[in-house]
Coordinates of C-alpha atoms and ligand atoms in Angstrom, one line a residue:
X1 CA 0.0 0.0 0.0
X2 CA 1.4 3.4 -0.4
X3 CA 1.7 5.5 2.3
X4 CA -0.5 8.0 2.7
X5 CA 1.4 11.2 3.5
X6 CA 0.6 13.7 6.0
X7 CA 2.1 16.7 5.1
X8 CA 0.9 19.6 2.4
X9 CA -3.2 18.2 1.9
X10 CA -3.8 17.4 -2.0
X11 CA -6.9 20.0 -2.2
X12 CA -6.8 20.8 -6.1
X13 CA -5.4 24.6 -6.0
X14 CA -8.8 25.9 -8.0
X15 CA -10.9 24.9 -4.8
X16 CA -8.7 26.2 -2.4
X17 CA -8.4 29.5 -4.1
X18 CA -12.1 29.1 -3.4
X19 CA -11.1 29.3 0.4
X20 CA -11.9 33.2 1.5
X21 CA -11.3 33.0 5.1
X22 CA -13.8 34.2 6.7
X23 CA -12.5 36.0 9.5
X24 CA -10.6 38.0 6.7
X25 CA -10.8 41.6 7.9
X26 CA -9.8 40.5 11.4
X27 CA -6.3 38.7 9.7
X28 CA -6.3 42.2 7.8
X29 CA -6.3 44.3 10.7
X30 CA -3.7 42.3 12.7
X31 CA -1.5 42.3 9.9
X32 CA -1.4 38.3 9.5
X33 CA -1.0 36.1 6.3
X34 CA -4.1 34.7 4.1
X35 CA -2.8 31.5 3.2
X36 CA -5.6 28.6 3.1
X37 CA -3.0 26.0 3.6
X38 CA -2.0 27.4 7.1
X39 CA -3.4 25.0 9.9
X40 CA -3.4 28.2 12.2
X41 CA -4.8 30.6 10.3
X42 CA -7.8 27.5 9.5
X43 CA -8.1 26.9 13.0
X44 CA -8.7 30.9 13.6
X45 CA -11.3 31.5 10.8
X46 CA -13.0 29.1 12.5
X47 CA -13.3 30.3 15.7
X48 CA -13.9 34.3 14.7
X49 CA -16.7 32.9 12.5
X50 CA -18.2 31.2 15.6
X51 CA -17.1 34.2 17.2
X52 CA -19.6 36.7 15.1
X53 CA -22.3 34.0 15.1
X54 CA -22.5 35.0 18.7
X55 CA -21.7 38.6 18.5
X56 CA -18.7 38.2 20.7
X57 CA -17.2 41.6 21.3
X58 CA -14.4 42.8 18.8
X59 CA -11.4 43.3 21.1
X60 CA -12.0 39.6 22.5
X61 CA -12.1 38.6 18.7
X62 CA -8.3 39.9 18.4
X63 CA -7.5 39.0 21.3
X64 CA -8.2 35.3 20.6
X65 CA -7.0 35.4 17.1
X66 CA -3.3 35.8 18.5
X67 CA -1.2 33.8 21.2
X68 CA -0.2 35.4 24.4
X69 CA 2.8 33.8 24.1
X70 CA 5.1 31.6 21.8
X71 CA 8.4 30.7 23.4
X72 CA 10.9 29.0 20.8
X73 CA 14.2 28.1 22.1
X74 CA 17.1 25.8 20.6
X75 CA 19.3 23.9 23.0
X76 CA 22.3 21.2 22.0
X77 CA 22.0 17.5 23.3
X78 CA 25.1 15.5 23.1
X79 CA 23.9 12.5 20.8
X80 CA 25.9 8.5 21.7
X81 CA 28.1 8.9 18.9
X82 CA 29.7 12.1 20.9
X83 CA 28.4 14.3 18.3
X84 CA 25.9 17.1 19.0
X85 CA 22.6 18.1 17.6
X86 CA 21.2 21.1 17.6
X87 CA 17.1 21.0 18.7
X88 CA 14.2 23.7 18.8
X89 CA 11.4 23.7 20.9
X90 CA 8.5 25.3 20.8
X91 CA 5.8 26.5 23.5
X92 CA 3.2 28.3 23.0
X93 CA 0.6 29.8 25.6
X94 CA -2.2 30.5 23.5
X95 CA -4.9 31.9 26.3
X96 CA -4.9 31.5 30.3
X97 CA -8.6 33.6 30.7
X98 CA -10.2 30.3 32.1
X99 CA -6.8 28.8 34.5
X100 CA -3.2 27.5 34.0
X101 CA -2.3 27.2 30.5
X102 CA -3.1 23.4 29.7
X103 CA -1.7 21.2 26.4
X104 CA 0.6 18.4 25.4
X105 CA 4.4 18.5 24.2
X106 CA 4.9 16.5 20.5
X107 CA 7.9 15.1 19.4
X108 CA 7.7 14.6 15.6
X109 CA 10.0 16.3 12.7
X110 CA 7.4 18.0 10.9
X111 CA 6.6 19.8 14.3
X112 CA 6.1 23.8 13.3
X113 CA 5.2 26.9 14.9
X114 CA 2.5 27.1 13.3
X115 CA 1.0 24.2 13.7
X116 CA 1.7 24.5 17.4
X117 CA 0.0 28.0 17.8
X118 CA -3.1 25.6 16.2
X119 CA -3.2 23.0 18.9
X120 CA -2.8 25.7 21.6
X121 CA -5.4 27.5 20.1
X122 CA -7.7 24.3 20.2
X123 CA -6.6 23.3 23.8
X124 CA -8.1 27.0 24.7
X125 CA -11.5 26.0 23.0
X126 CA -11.4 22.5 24.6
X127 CA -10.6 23.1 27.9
X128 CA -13.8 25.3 28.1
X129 CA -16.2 23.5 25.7
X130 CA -15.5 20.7 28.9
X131 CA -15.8 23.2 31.7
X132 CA -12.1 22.5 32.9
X133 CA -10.9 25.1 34.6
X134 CA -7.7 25.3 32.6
X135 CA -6.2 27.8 29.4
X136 CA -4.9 26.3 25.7
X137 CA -0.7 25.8 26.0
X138 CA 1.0 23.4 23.2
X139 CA 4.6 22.7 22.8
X140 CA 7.0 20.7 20.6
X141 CA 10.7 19.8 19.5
X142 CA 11.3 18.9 15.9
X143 CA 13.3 15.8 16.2
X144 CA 11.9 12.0 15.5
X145 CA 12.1 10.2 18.6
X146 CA 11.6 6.6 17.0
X147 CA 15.6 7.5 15.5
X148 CA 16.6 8.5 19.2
X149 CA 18.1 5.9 22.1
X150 CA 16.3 6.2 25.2
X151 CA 19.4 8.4 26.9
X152 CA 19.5 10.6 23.9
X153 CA 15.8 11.4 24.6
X154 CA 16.0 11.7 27.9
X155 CA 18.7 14.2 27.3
X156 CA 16.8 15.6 24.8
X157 CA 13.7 16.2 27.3
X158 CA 15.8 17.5 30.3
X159 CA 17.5 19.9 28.3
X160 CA 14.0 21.4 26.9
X161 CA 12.9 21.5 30.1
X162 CA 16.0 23.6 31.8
X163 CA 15.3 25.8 28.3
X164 CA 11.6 26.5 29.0
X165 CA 11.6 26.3 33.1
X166 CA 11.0 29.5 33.8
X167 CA 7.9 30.0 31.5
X168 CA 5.6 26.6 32.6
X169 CA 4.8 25.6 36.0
X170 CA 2.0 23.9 38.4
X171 CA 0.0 26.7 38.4
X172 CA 1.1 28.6 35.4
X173 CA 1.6 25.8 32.4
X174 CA 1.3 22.3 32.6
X175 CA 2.3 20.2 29.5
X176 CA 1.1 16.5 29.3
X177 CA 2.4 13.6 26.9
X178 CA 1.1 14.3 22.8
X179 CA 2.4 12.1 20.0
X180 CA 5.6 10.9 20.1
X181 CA 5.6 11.4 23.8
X182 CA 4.6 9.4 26.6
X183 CA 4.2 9.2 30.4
X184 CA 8.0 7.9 30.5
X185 CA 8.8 11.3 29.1
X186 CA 6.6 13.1 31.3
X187 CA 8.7 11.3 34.9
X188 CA 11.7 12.8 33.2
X189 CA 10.3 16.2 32.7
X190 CA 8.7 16.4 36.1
X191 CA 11.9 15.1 37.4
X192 CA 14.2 17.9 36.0
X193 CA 11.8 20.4 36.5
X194 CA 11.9 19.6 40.3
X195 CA 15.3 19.4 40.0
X196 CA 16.0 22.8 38.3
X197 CA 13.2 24.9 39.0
X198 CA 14.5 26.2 42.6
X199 CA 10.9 24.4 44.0
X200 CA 10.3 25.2 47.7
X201 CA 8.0 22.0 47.5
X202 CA 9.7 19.6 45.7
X203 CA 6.7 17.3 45.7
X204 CA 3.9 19.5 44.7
X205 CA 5.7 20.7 42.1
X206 CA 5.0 17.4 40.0
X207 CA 1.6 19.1 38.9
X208 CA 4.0 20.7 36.5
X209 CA 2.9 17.7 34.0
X210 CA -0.4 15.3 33.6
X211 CA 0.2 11.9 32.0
X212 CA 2.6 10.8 34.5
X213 CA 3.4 7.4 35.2
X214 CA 1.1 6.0 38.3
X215 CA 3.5 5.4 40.3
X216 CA 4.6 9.1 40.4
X217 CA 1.4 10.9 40.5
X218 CA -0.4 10.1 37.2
X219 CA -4.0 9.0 37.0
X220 CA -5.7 5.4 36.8
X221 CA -7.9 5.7 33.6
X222 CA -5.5 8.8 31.6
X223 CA -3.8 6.4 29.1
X224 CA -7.1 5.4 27.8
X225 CA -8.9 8.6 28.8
X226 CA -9.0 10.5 24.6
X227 CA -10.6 7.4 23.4
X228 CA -12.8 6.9 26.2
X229 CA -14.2 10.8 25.9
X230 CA -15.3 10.0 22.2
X231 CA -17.2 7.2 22.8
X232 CA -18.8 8.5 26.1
X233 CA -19.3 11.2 23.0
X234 CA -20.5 9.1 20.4
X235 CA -22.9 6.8 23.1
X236 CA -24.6 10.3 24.0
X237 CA -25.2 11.5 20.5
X238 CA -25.7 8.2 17.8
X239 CA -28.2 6.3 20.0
X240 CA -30.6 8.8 20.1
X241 CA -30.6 9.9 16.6
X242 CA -31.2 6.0 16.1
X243 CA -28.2 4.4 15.5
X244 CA -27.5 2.0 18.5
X245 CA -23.7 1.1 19.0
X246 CA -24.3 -2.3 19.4
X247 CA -24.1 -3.9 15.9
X248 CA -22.7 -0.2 14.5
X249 CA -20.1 -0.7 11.8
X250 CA -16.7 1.6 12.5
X251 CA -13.6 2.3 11.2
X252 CA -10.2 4.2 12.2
X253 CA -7.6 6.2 10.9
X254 CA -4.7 5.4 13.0
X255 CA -4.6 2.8 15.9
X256 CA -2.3 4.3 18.3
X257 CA -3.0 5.7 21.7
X258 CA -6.5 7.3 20.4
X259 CA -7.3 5.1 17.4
X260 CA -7.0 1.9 19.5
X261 CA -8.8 2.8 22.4
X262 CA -11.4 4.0 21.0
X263 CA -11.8 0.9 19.1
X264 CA -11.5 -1.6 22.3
X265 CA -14.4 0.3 23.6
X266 CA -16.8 0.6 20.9
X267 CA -16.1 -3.1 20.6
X268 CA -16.9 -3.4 24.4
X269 CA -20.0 -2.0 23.2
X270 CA -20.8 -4.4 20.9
X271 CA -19.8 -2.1 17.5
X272 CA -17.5 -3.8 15.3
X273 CA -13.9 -2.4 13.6
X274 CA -14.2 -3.5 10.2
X275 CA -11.2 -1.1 8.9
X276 CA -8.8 0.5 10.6
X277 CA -5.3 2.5 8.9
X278 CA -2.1 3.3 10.1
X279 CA 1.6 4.1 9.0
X280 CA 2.3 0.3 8.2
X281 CA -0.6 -0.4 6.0
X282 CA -4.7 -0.9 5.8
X283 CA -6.8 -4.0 7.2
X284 CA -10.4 -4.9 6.5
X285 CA -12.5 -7.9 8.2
X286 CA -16.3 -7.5 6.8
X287 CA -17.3 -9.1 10.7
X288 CA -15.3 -7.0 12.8
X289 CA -11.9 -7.6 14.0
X290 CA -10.6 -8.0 17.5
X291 CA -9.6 -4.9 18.4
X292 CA -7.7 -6.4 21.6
X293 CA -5.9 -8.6 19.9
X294 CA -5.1 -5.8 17.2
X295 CA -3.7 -3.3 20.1
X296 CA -1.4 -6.2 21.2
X297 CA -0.4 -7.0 17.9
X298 CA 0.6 -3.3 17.3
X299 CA 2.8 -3.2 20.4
X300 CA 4.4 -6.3 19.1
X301 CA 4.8 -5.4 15.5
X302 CA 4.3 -1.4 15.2
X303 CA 1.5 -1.4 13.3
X304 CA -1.7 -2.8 12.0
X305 CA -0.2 -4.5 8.5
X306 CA -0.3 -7.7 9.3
X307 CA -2.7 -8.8 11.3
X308 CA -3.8 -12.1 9.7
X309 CA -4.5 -15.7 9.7
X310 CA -4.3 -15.6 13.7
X311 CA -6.9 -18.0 15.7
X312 CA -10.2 -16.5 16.7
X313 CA -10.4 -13.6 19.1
X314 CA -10.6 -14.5 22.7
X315 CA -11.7 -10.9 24.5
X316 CA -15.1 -10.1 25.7
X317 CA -15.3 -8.7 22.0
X318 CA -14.5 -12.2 20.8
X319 CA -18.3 -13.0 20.6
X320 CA -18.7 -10.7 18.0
X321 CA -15.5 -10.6 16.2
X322 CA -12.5 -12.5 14.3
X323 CA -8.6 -11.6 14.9
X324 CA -7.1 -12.0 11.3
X325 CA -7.9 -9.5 8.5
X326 CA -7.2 -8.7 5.1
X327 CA -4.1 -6.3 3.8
X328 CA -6.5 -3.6 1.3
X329 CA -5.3 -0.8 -0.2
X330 CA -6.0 2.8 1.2
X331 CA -8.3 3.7 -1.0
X332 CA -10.8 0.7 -0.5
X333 CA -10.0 1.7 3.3
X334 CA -11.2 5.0 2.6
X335 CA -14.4 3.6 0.4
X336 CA -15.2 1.1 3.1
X337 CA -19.0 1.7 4.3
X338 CA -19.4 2.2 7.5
X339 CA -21.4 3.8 10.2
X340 CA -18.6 5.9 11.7
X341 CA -15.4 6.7 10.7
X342 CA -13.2 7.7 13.4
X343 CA -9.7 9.6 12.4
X344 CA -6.9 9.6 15.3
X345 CA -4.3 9.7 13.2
X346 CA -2.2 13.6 12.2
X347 CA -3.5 16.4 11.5
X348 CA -5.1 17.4 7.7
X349 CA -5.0 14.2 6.6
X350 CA -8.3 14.1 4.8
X351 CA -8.1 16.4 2.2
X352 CA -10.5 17.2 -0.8
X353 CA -10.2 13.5 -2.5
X354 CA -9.9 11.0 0.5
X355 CA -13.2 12.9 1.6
X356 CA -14.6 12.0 -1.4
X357 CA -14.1 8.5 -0.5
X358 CA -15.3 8.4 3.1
X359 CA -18.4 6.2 3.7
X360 CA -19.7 7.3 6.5
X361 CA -22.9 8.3 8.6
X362 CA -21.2 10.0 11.2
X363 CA -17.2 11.4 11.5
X364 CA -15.9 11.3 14.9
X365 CA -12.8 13.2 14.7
X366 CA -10.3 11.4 17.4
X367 CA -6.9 13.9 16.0
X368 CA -6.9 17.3 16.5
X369 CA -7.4 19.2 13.0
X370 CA -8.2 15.8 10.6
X371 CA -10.2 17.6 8.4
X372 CA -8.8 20.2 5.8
X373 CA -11.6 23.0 4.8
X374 CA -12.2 21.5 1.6
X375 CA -12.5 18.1 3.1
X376 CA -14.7 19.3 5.5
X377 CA -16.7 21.1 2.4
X378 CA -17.2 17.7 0.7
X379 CA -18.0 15.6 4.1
X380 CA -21.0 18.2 4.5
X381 CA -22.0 18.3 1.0
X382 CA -22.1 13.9 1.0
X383 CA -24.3 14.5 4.1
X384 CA -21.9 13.3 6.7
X385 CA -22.3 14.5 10.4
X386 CA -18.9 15.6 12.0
X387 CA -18.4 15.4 15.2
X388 CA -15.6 18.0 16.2
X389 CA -12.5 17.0 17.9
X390 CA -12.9 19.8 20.3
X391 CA -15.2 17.4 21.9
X392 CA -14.2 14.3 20.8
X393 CA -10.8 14.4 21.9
X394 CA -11.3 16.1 25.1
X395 CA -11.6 13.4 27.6
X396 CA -7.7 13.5 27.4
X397 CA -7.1 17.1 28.7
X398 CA -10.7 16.2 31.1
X399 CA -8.5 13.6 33.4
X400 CA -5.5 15.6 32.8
X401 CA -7.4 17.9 35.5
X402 CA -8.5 15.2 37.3
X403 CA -4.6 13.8 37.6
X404 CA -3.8 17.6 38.6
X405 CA -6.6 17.9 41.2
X406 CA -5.1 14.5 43.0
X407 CA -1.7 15.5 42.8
X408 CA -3.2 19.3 44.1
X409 CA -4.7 17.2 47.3
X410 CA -2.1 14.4 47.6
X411 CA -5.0 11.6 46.6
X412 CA -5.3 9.1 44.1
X413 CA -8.7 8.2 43.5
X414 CA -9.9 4.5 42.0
X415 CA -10.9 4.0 38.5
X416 CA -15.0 4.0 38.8
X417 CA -14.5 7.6 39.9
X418 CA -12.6 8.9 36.8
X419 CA -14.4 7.1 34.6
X420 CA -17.8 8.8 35.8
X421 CA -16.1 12.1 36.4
X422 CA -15.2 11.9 32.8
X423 CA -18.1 10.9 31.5
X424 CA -19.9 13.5 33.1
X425 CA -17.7 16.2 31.5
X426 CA -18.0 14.4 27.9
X427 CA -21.9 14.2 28.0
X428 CA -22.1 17.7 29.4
X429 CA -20.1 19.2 26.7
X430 CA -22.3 16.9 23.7
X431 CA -25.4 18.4 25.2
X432 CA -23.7 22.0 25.3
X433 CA -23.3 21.6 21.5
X434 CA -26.4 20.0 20.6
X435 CA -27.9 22.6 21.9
X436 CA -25.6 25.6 20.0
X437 CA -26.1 23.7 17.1
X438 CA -30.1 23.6 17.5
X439 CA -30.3 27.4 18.3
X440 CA -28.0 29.4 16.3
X441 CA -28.5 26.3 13.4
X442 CA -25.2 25.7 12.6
X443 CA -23.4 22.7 11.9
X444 CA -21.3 20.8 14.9
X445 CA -18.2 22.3 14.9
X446 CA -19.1 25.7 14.8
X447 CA -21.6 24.8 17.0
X448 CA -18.9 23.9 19.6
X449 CA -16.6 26.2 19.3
X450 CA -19.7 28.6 20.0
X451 CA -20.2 26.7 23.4
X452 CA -17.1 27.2 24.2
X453 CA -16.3 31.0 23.4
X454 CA -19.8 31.6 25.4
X455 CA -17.8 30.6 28.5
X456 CA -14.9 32.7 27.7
X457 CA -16.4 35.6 26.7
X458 CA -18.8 35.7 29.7
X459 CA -15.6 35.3 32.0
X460 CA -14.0 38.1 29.8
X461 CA -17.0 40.3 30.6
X462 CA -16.6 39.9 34.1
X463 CA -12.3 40.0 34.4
X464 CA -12.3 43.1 31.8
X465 CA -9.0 43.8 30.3
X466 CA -5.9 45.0 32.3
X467 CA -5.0 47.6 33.6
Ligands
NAD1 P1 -0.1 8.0 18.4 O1 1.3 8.3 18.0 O2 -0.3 7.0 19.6 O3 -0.9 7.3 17.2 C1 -0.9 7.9 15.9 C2 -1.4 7.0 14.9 O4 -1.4 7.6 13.6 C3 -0.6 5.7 14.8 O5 -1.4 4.6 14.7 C4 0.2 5.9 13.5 O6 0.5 4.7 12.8 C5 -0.9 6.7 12.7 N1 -0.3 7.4 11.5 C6 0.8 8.2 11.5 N2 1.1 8.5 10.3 C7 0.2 7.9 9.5 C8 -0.1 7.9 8.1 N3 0.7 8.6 7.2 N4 -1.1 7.2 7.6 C9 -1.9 6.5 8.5 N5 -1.7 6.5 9.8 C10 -0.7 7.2 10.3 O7 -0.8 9.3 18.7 P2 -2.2 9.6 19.5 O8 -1.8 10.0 20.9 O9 -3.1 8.5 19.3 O10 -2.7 10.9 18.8 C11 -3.4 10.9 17.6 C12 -4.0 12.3 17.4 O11 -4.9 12.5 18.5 C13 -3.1 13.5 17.3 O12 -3.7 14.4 16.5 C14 -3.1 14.0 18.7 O13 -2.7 15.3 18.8 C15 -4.5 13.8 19.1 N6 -4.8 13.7 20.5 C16 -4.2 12.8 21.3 C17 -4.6 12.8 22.7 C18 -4.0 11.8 23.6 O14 -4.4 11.8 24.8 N7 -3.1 10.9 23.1 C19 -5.5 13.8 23.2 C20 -6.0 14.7 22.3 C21 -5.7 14.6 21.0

């Protein structure tokens, strides 16, 4: 299969030429770019035309269009070899109206500032669409960590932190774990943080970071918590426009953290994975695969491709399902009809034409920033309902707080606990939309980020602006 590639989107120049932003006069005034292909500038014209949908005020309009902050540093890490490399990092503190700034650190080589200022920008709008009491932060170092030995990331992550130290903190910014990192990453950031950061108290000072391993303060229930919050997502909405999940036909675009969890709980539910896409290739069983056995396989192998002639699932799923499946091609992964299509893969990775191919009822975006606007354009035009990411990948940042609130009171509480807590936030923030999209009739995603901005904009009204 050939891989799909994640980079510039393949929207035929003619139709993005087509793409006016909307929010032009704003980008005019604060002397920004207009280029459609920009995942900030998207992300923006988004939110300023929820923003004049509900008449939020001008100043808070320019206000949010903008970052309070980026922070880009380099730094040199001594590699095993005994040579160096030069790394740049990124954070960016997008708004902290609402609490801390809140938002993951990615390691990846295509990381950007750009595209950094985007996810900070969505963490603002998706730590309020859920009601936690947190601001949008994102950060990132360009380097590919799957090249790096574990020393030379560790290096790598303690000398980021000593280069960003003195502008994150427990009660100021709070990173967590995004791709390419994970809670290993996090106990070496905490721990040079505390080491570095001239803490009076050391220990409280590890609520400088969420997504922590257990044993050091990180939650029960946060590794699986992003694909939990879409289907507590999808359970509140599908069902009761008549599409129960048990029996509901799914597929995913990427099976890592997001991709697969979601999948091993729809399947708990009784819906079946009949497709499912990543960097190694595209699988297809027409009865549902076992999407257990397909996360263990994954850790084993890297990736989905394959995922074959192996004996019949054995999970609680098993009743429903097979393990093996067959190698297709992208495209008939794409075409493959299904109830909901779920992508958790990178950002912009359905463009214009894989749009076109998507089967689907309902779109349940699991990433941040799937969709490109044209893709988006031809999802709504083929009568597909998208489900945002602002709310569908919010249950990550959701016990993110929670792990902060334990480490704030020195308690770890059990797994029924987060899970409900959780689920309350998720079905709170599904019924928030609903109901945006019902009165200002919109679609979802404007209708979320309207949700959202009301709670910012009413906590604007009451701060003011300084002095
Ligand atoms: P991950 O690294 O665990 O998984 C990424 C998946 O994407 C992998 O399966 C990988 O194979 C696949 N992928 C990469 N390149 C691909 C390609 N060219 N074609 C097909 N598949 C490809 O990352 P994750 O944590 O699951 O995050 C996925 C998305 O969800 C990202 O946009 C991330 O920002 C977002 N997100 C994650 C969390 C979280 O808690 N992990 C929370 C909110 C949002």
């Amino acid at each position: 299969m050939a891989k799909a590639t994640i980079t510039a989107p393949t929207d035929a120049p003619e139709t993005v030429a087509e793409t006016a932003f909307r929010a032009g006069h704003v980008f005019d005034e604060l002397g920004m770019a207009h280029d459609p292909n920009n995942l900030y500038l998207q992300t923006i014209d988004a939110v300023l035309s929820a923003a004049e949908i509900l008449e939020v005020p001008h100043h808070l309009q320019i206000i949010l269009a903008q970052p309070k902050n980026e922070i880009m540093v380099h730094f040199p890490v001594r590699m095993n070899d005994g040579s160096y490399t030069l790394c740049k990092g990124y954070r960016v503190q997008h708004n902290n109206a609402l609490g801390p700034y809140k938002g993951g650190i990615r390691y990846h080589p295509d990381v950007t500032l750009d595209d950094v200022k985007a996810l900070a920008a969505l963490m603002t709008m998706k730590c309020s669409l859920v009601r936690v009491p947190f601001g949008g932060g994102k950060g990132g170092v360009k380097i590919d960590p799957r090249v790096l030995a574990g020393d030379e990331l560790m290096r790598v992550t303690r000398r980021f932190v000593a280069a960003i130290a003195a502008h994150i903190g427990p009660d100021h910014d709070i990173p967590a774990p995004d791709v390419g990192t994970n809670a290993q990453v996090m106990a070496w950031f905490a721990d040079t943080y505390q080491n570095i950061a001239g803490i009076k108290d050391r220990h409280d000072s590890v609520r400088v970071v969420t997504g922590k391993p257990i044993e050091m303060g990180g939650s029960v229930g946060r590794e699986k918590a992003t694909g939990q919050g879409l289907v507590d997502v999808v359970a509140e909405i599908l069902p009761a426009e008549g599409l129960p999940l048990e029996g509901l036909r799914f597929s995913t675009l990427g099976y890592g953290n997001v991709g697969s969890w979601a999948a091993r709980l729809m399947c708990e539910r009784g819906a079946k994975l009949v497709a499912t896409m990543d960097h190694t290739g595209a699988i297809f069983n027409d009865k549902g695969m076992d999407a257990e056995l397909l996360a263990e396989h994954c850790v084993e192998t890297g990736g989905v491709a394959g995922f074959g002639s192996t004996a019949a699932g054995h999970t609680k799923t098993g009743a429903h399902t097979q393990a093996g499946a067959e190698a297709i091609s992208e495209e008939e992964f794409y075409k493959t009809k299904v109830d909901l299509f779920i992508p958790a893969a990178l950002e912009q990775m359905i463009d214009q034409e894989r749009a076109g191919w998507i089967d689907c009822k309902y779109y349940a975006e699991g990433a941040n920033a799937p969709t490109t606007p044209t893709g988006e354009r031809v999802l709504i035009k083929n009568g597909v309902e998208i489900l945002p990411a602002i709310l569908c990948n919010a249950g990550g940042v959701t016990v993110s707080y929670l792990e902060w609130v334990q480490n704030k009171q020195n308690v770890s509480w059990d797994i029924e606990r987060v899970d409900s807590t959780l689920n309350k936030h998720m079905v709170l923030a599904a019924r928030r939309t609903q109901l945006a999209k019902h009165r200002y009739e919109v679609d979802m995603r404007t209708a979320a980020y309207i949700a959202s901005l009301d709670q910012i904009s009413k906590v604007y009204a009451m701060r003011g602006i300084f002095p």
